CSV table of C-alpha atoms and ligand atoms in Angstrom, one decimal:
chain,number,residue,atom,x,y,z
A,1,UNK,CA,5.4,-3.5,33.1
A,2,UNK,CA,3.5,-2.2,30.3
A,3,UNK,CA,0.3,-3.5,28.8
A,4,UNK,CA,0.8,-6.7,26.5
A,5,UNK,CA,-1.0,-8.2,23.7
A,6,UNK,CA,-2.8,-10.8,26.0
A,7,UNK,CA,-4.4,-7.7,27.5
A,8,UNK,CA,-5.4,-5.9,24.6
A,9,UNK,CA,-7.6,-9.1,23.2
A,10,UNK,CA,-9.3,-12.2,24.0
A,11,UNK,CA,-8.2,-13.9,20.8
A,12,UNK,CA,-5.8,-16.7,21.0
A,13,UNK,CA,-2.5,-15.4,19.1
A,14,UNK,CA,-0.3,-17.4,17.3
A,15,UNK,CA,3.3,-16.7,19.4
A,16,UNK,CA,4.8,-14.8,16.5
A,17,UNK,CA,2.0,-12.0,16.3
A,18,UNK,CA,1.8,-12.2,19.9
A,19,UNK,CA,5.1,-11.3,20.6
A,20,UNK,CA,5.2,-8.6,17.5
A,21,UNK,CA,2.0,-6.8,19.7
A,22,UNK,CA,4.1,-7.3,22.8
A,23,UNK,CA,7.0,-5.4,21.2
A,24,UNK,CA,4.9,-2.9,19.4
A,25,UNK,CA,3.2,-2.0,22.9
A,26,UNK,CA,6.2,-2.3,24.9
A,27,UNK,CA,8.3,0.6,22.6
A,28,UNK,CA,4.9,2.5,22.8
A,29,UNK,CA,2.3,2.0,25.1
A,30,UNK,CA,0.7,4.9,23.3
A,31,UNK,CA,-0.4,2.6,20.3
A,32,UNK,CA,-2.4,0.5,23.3
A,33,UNK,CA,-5.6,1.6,21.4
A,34,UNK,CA,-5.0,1.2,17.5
A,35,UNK,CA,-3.8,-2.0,18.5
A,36,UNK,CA,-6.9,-3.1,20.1
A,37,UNK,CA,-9.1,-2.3,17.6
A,38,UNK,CA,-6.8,-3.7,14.8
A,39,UNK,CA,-6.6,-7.2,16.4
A,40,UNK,CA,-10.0,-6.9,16.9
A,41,UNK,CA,-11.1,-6.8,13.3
A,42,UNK,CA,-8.9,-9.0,12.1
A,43,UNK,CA,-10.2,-12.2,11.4
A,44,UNK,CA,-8.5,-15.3,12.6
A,45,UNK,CA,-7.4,-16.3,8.7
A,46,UNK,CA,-6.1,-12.7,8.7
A,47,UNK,CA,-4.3,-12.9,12.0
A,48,UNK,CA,-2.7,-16.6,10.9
A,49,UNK,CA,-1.6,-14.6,7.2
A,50,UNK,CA,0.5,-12.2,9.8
A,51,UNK,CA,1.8,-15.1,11.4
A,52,UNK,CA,2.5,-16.9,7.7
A,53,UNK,CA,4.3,-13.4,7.5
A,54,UNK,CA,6.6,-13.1,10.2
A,55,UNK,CA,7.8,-16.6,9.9
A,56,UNK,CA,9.1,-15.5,6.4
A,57,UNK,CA,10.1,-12.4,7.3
A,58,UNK,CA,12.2,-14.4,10.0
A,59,UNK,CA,13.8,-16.9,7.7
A,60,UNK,CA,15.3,-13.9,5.7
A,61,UNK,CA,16.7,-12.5,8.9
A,62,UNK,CA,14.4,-10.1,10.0
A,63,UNK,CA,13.4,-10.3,13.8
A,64,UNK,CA,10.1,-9.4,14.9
A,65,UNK,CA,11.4,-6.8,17.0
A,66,UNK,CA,13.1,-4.9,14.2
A,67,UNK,CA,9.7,-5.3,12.1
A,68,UNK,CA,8.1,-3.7,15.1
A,69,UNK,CA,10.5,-1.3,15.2
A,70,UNK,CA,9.9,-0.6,11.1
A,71,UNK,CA,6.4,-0.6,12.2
A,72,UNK,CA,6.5,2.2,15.1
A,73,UNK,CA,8.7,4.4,12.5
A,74,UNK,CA,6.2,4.7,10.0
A,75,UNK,CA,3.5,5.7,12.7
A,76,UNK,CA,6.1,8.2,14.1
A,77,UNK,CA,6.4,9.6,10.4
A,78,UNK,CA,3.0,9.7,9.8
A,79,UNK,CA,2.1,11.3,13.1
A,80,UNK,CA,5.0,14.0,12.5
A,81,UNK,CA,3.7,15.3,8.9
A,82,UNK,CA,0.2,14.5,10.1
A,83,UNK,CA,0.7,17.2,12.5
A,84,UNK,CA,2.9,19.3,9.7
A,85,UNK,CA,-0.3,19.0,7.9
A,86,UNK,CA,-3.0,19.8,10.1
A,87,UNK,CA,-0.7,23.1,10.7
A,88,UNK,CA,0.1,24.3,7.1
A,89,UNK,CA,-2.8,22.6,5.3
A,90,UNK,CA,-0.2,21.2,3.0
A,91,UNK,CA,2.0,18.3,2.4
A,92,UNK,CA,5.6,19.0,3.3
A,93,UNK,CA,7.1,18.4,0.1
A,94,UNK,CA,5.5,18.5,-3.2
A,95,UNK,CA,8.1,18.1,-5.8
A,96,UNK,CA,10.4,13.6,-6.5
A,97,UNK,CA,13.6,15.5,-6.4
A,98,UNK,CA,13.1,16.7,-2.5
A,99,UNK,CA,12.1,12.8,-1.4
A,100,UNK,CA,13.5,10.7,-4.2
A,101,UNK,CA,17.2,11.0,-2.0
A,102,UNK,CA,16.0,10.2,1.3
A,103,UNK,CA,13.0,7.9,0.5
A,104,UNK,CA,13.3,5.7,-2.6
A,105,UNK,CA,16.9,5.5,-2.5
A,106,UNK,CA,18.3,4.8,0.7
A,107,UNK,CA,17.6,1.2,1.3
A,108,UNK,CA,18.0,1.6,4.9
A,109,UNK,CA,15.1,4.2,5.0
A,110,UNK,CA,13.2,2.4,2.7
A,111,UNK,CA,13.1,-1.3,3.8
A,112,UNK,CA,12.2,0.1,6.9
A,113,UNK,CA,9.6,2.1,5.5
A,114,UNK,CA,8.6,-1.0,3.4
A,115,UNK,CA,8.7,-3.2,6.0
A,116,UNK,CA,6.2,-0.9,8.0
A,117,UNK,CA,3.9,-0.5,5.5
A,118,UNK,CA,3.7,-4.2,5.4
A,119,UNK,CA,3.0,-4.7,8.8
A,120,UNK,CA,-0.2,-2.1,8.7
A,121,UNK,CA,-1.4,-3.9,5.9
A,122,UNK,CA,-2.5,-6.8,8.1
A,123,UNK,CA,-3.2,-4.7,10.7
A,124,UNK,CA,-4.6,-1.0,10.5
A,125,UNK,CA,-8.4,-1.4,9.2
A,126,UNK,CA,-7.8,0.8,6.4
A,127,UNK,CA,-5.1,-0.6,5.0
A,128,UNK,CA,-6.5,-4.8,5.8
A,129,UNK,CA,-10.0,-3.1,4.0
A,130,UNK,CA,-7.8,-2.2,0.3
A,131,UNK,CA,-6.0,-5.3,0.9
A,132,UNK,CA,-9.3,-7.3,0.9
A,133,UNK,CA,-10.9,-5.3,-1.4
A,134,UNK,CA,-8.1,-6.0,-4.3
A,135,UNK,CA,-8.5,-9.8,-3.2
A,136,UNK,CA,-12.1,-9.6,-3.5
A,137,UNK,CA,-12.7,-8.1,-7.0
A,138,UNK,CA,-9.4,-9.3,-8.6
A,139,UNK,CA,-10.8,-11.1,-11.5
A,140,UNK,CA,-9.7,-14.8,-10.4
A,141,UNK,CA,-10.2,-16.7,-13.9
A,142,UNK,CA,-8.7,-14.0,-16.4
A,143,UNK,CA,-5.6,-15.0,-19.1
A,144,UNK,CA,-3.0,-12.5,-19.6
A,145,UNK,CA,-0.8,-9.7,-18.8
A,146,UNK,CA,-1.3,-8.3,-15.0
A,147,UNK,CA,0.9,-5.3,-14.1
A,148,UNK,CA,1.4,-3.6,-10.5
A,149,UNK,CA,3.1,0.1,-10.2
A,150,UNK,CA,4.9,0.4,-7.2
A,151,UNK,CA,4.9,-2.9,-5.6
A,152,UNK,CA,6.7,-1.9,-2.6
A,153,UNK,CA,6.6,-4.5,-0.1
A,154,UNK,CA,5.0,-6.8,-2.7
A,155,UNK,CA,2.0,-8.4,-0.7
A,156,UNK,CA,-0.7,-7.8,-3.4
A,157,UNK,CA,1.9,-8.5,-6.0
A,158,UNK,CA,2.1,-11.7,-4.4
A,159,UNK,CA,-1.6,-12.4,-3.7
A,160,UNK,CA,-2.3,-11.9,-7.2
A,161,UNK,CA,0.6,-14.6,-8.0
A,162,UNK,CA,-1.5,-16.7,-5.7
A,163,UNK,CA,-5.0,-15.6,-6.6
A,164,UNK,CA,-4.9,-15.4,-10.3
A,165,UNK,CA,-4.7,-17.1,-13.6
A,166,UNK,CA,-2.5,-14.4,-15.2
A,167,UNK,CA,0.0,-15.6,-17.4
A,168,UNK,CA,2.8,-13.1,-16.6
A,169,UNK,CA,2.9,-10.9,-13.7
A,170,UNK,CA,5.0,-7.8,-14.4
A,171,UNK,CA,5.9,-4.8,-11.8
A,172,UNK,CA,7.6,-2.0,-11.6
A,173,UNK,CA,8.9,-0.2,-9.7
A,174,UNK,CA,11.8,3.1,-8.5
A,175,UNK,CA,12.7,2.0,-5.9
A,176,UNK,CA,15.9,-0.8,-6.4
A,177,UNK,CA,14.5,-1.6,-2.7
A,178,UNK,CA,11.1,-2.1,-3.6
A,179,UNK,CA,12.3,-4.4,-6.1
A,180,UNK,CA,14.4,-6.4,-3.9
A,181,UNK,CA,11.3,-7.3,-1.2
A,182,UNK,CA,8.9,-7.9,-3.9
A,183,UNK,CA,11.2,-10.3,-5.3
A,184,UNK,CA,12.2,-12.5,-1.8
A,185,UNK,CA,8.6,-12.3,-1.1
A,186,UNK,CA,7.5,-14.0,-4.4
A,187,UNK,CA,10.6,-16.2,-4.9
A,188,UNK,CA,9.2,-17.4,-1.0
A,189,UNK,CA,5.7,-17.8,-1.3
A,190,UNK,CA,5.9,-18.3,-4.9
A,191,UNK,CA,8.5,-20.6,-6.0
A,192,UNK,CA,7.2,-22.6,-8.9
A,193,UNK,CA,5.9,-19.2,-10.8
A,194,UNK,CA,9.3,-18.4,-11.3
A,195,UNK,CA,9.4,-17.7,-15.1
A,196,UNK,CA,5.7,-16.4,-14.8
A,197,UNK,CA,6.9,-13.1,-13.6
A,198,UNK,CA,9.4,-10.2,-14.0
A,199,UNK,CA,10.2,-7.1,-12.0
A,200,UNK,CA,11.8,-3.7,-13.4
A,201,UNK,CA,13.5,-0.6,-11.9
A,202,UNK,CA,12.0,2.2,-13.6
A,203,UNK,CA,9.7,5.1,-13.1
A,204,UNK,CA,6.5,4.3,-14.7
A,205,UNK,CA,6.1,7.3,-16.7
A,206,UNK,CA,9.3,6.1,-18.5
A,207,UNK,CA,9.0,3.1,-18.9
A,208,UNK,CA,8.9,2.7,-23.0
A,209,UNK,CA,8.3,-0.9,-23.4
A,210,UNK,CA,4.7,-0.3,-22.3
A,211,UNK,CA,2.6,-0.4,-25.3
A,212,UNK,CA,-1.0,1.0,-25.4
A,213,UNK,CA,-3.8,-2.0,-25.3
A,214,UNK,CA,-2.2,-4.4,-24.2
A,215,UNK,CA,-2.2,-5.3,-20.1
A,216,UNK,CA,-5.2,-7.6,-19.0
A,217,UNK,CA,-4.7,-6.1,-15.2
A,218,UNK,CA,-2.9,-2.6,-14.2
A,219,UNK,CA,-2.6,-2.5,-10.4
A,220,UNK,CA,-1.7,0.5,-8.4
A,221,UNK,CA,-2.2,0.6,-4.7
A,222,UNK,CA,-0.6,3.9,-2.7
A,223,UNK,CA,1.4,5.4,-5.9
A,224,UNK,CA,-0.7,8.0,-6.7
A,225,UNK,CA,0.1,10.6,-3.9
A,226,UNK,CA,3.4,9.9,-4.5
A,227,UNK,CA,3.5,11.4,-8.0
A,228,UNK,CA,4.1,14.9,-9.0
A,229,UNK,CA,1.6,14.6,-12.1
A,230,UNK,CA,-0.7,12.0,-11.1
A,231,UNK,CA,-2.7,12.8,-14.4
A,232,UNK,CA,0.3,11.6,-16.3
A,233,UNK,CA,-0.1,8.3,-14.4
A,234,UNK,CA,-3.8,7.8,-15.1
A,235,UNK,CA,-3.6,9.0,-18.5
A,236,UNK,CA,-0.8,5.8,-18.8
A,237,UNK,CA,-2.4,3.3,-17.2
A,238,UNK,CA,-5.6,3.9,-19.5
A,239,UNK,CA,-3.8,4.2,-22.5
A,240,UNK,CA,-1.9,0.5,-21.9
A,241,UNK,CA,-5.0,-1.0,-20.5
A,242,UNK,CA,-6.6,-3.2,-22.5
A,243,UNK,CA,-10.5,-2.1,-23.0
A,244,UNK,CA,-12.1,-4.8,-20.3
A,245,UNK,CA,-9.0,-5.0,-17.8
A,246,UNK,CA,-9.3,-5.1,-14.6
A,247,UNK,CA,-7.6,-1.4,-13.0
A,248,UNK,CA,-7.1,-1.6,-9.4
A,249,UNK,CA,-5.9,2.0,-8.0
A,250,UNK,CA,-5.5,3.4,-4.6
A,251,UNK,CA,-5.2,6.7,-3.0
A,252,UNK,CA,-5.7,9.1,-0.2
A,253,UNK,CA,-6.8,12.7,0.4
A,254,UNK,CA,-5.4,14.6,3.4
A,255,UNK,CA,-3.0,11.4,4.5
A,256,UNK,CA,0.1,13.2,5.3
A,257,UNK,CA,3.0,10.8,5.0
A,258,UNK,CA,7.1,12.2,4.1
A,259,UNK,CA,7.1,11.4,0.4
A,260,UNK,CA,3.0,11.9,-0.4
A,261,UNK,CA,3.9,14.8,-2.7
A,262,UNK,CA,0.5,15.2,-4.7
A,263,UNK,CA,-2.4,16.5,-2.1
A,264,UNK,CA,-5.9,15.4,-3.1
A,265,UNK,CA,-7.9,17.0,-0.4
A,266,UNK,CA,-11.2,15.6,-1.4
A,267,UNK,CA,-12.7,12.3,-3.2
A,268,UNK,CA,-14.5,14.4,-5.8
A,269,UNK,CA,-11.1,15.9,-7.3
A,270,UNK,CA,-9.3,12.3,-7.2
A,271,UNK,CA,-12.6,10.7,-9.1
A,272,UNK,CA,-12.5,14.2,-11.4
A,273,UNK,CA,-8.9,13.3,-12.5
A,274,UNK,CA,-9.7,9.8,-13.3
A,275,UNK,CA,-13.1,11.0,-15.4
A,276,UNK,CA,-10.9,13.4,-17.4
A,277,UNK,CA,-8.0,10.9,-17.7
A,278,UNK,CA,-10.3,8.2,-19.3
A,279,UNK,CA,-10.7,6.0,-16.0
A,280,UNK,CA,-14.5,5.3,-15.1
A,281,UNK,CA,-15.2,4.1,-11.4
A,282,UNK,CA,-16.8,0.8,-11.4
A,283,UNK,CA,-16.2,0.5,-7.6
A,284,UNK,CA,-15.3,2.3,-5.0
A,285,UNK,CA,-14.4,2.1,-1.6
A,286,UNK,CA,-14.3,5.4,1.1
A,287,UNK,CA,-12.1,4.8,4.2
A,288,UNK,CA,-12.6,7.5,6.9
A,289,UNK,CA,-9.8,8.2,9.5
A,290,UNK,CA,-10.9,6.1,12.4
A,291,UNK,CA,-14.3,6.9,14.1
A,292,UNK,CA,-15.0,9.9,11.9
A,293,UNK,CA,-17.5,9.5,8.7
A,294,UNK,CA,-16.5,10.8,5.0
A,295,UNK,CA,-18.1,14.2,5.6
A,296,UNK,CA,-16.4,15.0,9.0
A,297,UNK,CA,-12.5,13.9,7.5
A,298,UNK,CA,-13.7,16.8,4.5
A,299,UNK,CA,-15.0,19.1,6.6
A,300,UNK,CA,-11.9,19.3,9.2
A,301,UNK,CA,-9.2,18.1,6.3
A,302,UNK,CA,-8.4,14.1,8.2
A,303,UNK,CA,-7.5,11.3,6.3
A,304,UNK,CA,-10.2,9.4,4.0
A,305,UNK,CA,-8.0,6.3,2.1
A,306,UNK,CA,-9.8,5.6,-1.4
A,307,UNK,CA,-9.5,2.7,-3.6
A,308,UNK,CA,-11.3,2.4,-6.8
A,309,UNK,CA,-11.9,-0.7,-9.5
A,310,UNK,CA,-11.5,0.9,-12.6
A,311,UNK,CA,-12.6,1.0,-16.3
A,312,UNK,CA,-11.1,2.5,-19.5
A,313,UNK,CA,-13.5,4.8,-21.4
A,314,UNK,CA,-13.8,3.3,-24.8
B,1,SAM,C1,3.7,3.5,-0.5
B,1,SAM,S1,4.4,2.3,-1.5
B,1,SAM,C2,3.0,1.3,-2.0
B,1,SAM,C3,3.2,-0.1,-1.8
B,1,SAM,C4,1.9,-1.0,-2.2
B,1,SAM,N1,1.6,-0.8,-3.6
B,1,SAM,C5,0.7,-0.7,-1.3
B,1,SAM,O1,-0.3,-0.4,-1.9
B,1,SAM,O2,0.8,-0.7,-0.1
B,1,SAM,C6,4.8,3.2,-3.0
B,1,SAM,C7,5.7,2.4,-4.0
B,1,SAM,O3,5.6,3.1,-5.3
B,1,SAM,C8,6.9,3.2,-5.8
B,1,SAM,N2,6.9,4.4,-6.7
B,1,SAM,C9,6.7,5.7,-6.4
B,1,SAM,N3,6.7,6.4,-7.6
B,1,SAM,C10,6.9,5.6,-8.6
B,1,SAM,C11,6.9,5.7,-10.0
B,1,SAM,N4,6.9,6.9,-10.6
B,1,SAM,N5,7.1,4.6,-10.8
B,1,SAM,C12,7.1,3.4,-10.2
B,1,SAM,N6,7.1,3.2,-8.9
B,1,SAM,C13,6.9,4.2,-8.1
B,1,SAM,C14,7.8,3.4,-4.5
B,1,SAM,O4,9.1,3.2,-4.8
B,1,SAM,C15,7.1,2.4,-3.6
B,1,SAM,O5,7.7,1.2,-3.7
């Protein structure tokens, strides 16, 4: 019998998170430890959000145990280019055409991989830390356009829905999966925004109808990596923000994951390319890997997650 979730915390657990931890630690007992510490950081609003979660995720037809199985192949990724990476001292592939295929365009891939990420958003520190910080500094009272790059699994496109006073929430995104899961997760949660918002498959560096000046919010959480020329994407989202919106980006240096293509290995080169790309840091937020401070994770090249509120330079 291996370890369950009843084990792993004191916390009473609402049964649908309860039996998510028992599947996640029943497929891998290995994880006995993340989990622990990821339930017990979570607060009990936070633990009742994953709950809120599952049941939705349950009504569209996905069981817990496949979102625990979406779950354990993301750490599985990670853990296989993590150790690509501490090897070679690179990411494995650094160029959209060698993971646009297997990633962005293979739904089955991808809603897994979606799926996943969603689930570590409630529950890995780092990730439940960006997610709070976006919910934290979004501006809660301001009029306007709000945009999100690469809404993926759509959780903070759908906080900021349910946060916000923006007038029109707009995303966009490559991936026609992407799409699809931000869009049952807002017509869900959302329901009576449902002119207030619209949702595009392009790549944002094409995407024409963007005109300079004139969004009120430009989100972008985990895109940035994922880029070839992330100075193209910094130099876009200054030149459409408006001169006081609110810029929300995310990013990591040495975070191996298939389709991170762009390697930032330190915090100083990703704050660099925002300096020279127009972006001033108004806020930031350092992440070290788990029990390791900022300066060990540069010195021995381990994961540091960065998010950042942003200004334009004017
Ligand atoms: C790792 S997910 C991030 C999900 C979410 N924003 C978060 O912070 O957890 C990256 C998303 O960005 C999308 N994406 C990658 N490159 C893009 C591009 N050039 N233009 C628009 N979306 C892009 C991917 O399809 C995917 O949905």
């Amino acid at each position: 019998m291996s370890v369950t979730a009843k084990a792993v915390t004191k916390k009473a657990l609402p049964p649908k998170v309860e039996r998510l931890i028992d599947d996640i630690l029943d497929k891998n007992p290995l994880h006995q430890k993340i989990v622990t510490v990821s339930l017990a950081n979570m607060t009990d609003q936070e633990i009742q959000n994953l709950e809120t979660y599952l049941n939705f995720s349950e009504e569209q037809g996905q069981s817990i145990e496949y979102l625990a199985d979406c779950y354990l192949m993301m750490v599985m990724d990670v853990l296989r280019e993590q150790l690509y990476f501490q090897k070679h001292k690179k990411y494995r592939y650094s160029s959209l055409d060698e993971v646009a295929g297997s990633v962005y365009h293979d739904p089955e891939y991808m809603t897994q991989y979606m799926y996943g990420i969603a689930i570590s958003c409630f529950m890995w520190p780092n990730h439940l830390e960006m997610l709070r910080f976006f919910k934290q500094t979004v501006p809660t009272d301001k009029k306007g356009q709000y945009l999100e790059v690469g809404p993926g699994h759509g959780l903070y496109f759908m906080s900021a829905m349910e946060k916000t006073d923006f007038d029109k929430f707009n995303g966009i995104d490559i991936s026609e999966t992407s799409i699809g899961i931000t869009k049952k997760i807002v017509e869900y949660f959302q329901p009576e925004q449902k002119a207030n918002y619209a949702l595009e498959l392009k790549d944002f560096l094409n995407a024409d109808q963007l005109k300079s000046n004139s969004y009120d919010a430009v989100v972008t959480g985990e895109v940035l990596e994922h880029v070839e020329e992330p100075e193209l994407f910094l130099r876009r989202i200054a030149d459409i923000a408006k001169p006081d919106a609110y810029i929300y980006v995310t990013t990591c240096c040495n975070a191996a994951v298939i389709d991170h293509i762009y390697l930032f290995r330190t915090i100083k080169e990703v704050e660099d390319m925002m300096d020279e790309c127009g972006l001033k840091v108004v806020k930031p937020l350092y992440l070290p890997y788990e029990g390791k401070t900022v300066e060990e994770c540069l010195k021995d090249q381990l994961p540091i997650s960065v998010a950042y509120v942003l200004q334009k330079k004017v």
